[in-house]
Short mmCIF file of C-alpha atoms in Angstrom, two decimals:
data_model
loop_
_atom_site.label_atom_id
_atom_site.label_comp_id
_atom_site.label_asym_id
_atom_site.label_seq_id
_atom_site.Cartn_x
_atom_site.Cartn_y
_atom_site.Cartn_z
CA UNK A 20 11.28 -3.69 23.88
CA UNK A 21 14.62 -1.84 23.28
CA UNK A 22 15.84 -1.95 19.85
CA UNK A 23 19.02 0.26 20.88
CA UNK A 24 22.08 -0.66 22.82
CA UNK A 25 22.80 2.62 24.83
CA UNK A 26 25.50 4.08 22.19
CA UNK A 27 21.87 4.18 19.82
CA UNK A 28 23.14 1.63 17.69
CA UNK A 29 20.20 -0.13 15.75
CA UNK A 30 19.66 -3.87 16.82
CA UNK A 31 18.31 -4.88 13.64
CA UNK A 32 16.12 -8.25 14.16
CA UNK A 33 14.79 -6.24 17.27
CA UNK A 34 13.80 -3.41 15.22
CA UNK A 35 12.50 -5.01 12.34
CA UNK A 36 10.64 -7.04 14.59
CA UNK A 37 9.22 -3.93 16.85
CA UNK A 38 7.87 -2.48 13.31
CA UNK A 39 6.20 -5.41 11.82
CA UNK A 40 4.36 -5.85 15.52
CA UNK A 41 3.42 -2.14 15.70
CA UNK A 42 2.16 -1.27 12.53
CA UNK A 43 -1.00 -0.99 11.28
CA UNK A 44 -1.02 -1.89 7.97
CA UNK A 45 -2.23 -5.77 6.66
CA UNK A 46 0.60 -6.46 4.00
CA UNK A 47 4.33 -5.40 5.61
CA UNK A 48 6.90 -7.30 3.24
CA UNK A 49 10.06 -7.95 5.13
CA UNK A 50 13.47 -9.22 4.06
CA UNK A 51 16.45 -10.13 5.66
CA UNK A 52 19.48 -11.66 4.84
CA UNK A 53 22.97 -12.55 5.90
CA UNK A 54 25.59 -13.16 4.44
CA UNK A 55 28.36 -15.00 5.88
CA UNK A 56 31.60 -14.76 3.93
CA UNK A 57 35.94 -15.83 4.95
CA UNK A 58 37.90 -14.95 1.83
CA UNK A 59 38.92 -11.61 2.26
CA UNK A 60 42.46 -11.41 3.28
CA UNK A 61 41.60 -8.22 5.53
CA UNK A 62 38.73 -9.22 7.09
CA UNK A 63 38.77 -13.35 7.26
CA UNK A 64 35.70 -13.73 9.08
CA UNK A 65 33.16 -11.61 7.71
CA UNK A 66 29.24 -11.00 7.84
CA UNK A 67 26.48 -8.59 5.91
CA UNK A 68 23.20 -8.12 7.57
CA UNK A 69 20.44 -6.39 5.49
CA UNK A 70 16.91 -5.74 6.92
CA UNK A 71 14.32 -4.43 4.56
CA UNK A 72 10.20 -3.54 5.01
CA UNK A 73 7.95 -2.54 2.51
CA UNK A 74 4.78 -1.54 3.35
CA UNK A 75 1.85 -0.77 0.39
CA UNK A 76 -0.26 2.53 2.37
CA UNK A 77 -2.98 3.58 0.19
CA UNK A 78 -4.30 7.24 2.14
CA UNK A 79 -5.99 9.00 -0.88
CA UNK A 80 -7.78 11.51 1.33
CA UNK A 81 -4.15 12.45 2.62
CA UNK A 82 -2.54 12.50 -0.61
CA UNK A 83 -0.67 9.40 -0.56
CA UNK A 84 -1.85 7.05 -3.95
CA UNK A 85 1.02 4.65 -3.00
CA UNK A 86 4.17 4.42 -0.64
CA UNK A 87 6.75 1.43 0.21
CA UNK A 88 10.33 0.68 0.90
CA UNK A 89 10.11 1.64 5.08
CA UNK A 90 13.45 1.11 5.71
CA UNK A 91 16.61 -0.77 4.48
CA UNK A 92 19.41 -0.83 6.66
CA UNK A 93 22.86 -2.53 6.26
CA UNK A 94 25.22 -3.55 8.56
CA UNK A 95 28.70 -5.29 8.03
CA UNK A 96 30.73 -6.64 10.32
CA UNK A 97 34.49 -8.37 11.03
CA UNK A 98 33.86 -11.01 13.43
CA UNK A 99 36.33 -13.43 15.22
CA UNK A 100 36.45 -16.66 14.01
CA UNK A 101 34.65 -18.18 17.43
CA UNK A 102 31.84 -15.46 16.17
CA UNK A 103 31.65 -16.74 12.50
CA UNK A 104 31.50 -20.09 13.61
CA UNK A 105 28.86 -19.84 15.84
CA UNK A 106 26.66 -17.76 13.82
CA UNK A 107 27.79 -20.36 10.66
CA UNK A 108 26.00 -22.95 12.86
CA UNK A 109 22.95 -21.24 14.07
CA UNK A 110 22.31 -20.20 9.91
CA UNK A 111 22.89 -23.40 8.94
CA UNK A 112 20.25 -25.05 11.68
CA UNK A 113 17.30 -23.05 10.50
CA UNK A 114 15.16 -24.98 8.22
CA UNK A 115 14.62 -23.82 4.72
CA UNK A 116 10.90 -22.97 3.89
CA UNK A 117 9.10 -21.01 1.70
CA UNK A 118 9.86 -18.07 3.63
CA UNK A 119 13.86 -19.03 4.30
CA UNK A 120 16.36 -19.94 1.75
CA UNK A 121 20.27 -20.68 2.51
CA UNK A 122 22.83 -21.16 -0.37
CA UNK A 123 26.27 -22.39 0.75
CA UNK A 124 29.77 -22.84 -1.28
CA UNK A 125 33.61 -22.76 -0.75
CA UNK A 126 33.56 -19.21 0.53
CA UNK A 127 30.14 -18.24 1.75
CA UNK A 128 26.55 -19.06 3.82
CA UNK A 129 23.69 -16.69 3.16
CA UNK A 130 20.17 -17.03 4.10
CA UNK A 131 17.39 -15.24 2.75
CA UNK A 132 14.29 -14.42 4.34
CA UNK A 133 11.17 -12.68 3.32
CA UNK A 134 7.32 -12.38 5.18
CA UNK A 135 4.81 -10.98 3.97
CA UNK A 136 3.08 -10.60 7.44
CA UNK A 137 3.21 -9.58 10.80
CA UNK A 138 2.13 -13.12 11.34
CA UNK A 139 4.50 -15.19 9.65
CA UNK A 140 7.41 -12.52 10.85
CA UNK A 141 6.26 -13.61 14.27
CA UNK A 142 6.50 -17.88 13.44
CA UNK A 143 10.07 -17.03 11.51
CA UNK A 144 11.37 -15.14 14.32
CA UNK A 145 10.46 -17.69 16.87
CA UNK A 146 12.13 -20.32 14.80
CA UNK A 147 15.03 -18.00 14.61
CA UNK A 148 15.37 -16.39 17.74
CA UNK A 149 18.63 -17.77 18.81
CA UNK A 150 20.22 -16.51 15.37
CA UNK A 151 18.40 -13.27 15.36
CA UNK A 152 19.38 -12.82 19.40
CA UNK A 153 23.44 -13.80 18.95
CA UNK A 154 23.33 -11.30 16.09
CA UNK A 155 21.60 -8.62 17.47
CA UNK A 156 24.36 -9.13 20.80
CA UNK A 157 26.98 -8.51 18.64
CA UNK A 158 26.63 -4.48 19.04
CA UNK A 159 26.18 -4.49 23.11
#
């Protein structure tokens, strides 16, 4: 799994993804959301992406009572109006859950995910794949 376009920039949903299946620890906390917003005169069509993980490691015997907050990474982007649309669409077809929340009004969609496992990472991922793939293809 490549998490990278070749210019090294970060594929987020691909990374955060790639962590939460490769790590070792029981309780990996991850959010995400997207933001999806067209009322700034310079930028019409705009999105925010924001991947978080928190992991609790408890390693007394190597000095470490307590450690979280993994990584957070932002990303904003201009998109065309084709690209806001689409991605409007694919947000607004995910079902809301316990784990997935969307808010909508005159000027903005955002969608808020958290897991608390690798498990249900993998069953929201699935269900989101199409989102997480289109924006994930917007770097290359």
């Amino acid at each position: 799994m490549t998490f990278t376009n070749n210019d090294a920039n970060i594929k987020q949903f691909q990374l955060i993804k790639f962590i939460n299946e490769n790590s070792g620890d029981d309780h990996v906390l991850s959010k995400c959301s997207i933001v999806l917003r067209r009322d700034k005169i310079e930028a019409p069509y705009y999105m925010i992406t924001k991947i978080m993980l928190s992991s609790c490691i408890d390693m007394e015997e190597m000095g470490l009572f307590h450690a979280m907050d993994v990584l957070n990474h932002v990303r904003r982007h201009n998109l065309t109006e084709s690209a806001y649309n689409e991605i409007s669409e694919l947000v607004l077809g995910v079902p809301e859950s316990d784990m997935v929340k969307i808010t909508r009004d005159d000027v903005q969609i955002k969608m808020d995910v958290m897991t608390r496992s690798d498990e249900q990472f993998r069953t929201l991922y699935d269900e989101c794949r199409d989102l997480f793939d289109r924006i994930d293809s917007l770097i290359g």
